[in-house]
CSV table of C-alpha atoms in Angstrom, one decimal:
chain,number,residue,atom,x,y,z
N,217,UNK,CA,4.0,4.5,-23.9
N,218,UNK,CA,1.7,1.3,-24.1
N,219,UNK,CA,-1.9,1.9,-22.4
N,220,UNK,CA,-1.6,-1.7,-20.4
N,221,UNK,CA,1.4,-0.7,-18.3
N,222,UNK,CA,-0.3,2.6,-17.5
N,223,UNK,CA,-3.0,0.1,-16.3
N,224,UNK,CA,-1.1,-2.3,-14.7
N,225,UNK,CA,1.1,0.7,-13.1
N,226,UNK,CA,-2.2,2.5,-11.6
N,227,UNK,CA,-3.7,-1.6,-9.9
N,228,UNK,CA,-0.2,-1.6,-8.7
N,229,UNK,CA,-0.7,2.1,-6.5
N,230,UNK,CA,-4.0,1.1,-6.0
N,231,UNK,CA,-3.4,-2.1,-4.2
N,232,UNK,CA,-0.6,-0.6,-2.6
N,233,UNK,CA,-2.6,1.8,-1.2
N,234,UNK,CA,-5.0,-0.8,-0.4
N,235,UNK,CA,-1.8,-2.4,1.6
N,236,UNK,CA,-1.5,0.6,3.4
N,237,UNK,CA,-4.6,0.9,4.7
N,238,UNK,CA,-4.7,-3.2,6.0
N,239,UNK,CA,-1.7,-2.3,7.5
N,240,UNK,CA,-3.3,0.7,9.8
N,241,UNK,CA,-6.1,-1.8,10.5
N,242,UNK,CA,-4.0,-4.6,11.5
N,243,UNK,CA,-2.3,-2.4,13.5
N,244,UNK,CA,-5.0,-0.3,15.2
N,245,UNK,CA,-7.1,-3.0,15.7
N,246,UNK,CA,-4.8,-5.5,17.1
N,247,UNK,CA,-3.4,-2.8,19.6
N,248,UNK,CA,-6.9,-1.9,20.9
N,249,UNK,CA,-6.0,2.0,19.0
N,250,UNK,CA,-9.3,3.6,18.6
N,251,UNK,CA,-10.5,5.4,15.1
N,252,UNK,CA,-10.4,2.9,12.7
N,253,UNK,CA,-11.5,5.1,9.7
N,254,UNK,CA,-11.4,8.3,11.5
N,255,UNK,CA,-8.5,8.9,13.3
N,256,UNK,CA,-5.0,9.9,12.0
N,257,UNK,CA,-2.0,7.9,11.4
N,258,UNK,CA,0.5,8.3,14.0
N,259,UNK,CA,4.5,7.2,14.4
N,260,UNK,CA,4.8,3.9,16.5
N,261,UNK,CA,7.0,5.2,18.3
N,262,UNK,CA,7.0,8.9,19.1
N,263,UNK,CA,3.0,9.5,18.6
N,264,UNK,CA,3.3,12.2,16.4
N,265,UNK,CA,0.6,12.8,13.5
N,266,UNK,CA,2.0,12.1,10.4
N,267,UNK,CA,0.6,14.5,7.1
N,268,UNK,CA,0.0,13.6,3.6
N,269,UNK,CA,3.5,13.6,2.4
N,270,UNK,CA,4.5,10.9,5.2
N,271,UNK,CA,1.5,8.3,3.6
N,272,UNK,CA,2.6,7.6,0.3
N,273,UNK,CA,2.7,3.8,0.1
N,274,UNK,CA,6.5,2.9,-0.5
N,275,UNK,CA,7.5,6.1,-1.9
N,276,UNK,CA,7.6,7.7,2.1
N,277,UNK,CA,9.5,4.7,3.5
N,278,UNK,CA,11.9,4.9,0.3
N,279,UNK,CA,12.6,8.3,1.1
N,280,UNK,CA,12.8,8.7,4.4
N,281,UNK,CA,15.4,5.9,4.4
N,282,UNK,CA,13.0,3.6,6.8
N,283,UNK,CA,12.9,5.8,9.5
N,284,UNK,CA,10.3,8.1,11.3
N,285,UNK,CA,10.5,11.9,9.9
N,286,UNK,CA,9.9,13.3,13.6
N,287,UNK,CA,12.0,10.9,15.9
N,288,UNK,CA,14.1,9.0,13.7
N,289,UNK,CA,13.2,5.5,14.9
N,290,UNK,CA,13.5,3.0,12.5
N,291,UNK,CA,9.9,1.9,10.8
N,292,UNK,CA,8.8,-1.7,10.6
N,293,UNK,CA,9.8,-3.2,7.2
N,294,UNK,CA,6.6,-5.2,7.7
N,295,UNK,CA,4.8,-1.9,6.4
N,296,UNK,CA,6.4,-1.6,2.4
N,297,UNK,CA,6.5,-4.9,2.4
N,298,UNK,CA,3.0,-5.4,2.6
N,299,UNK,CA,2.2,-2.5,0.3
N,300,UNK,CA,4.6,-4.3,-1.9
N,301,UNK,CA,2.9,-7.7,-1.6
N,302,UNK,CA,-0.6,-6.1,-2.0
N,303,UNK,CA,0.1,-4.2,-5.0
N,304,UNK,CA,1.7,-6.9,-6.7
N,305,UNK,CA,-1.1,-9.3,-5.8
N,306,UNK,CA,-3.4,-6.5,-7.7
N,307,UNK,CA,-1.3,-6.6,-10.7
N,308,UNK,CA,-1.1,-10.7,-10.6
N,309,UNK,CA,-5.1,-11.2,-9.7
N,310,UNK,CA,-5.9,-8.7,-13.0
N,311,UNK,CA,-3.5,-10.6,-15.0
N,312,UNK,CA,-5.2,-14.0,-14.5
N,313,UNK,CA,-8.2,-12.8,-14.8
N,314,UNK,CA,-7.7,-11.0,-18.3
N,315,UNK,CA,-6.0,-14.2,-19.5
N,316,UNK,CA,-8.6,-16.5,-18.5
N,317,UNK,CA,-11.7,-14.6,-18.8
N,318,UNK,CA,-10.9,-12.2,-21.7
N,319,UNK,CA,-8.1,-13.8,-23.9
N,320,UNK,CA,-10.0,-16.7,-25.9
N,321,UNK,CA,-11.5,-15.7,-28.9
N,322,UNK,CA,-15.5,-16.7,-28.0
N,323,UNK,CA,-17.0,-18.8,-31.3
């Protein structure tokens, strides 16, 4: 397998993950939630903690079909969508500045 879609594949998780995190912050911090680096992600709707397994950026939502594990309740498509933006702006920003930076030949 080529080395530079490894790379490009690991920016990608890694801005999603980034997206994920924005996401909690935008959330917390525009609904007064406390524990903006310690506290643990909770469903919208029913309150209940979610665990490792529940965070993975896009993956979770994929396969929990959009809803909440514990209650059901539909989850916000705001939340992959951002993760998907994010990770995708990774990919894009590293890809400009390869080919404008690193590309030409210096004489």
């Amino acid at each position: 397998m080529n080395m530079n879609i490894i790379y490009l594949a690991v920016l990608f998780i890694f801005g999603a993950a980034l997206g994920s995190f924005i996401s909690v912050l935008i959330y917390r911090l525009h609904n007064g939630k406390p524990g903006i680096v310690r506290g643990r992600s909770k469903c919208t709707t029913c309150e209940t903690e979610l665990h490792a397994k529940d965070l993975i950026p896009l993956i979770s939502f994929l396969t929990l079909r959009g809803n909440c594990r514990y209650c059901n309740r539909s989850i916000s498509y705001l939340y992959p969508l951002l993760e998907l933006v994010s990770g995708a702006l990774f990919v894009l920003l590293f890809l400009i500045i390869w080919f404008f930076f690193f590309s030409f030949s210096v004489i």
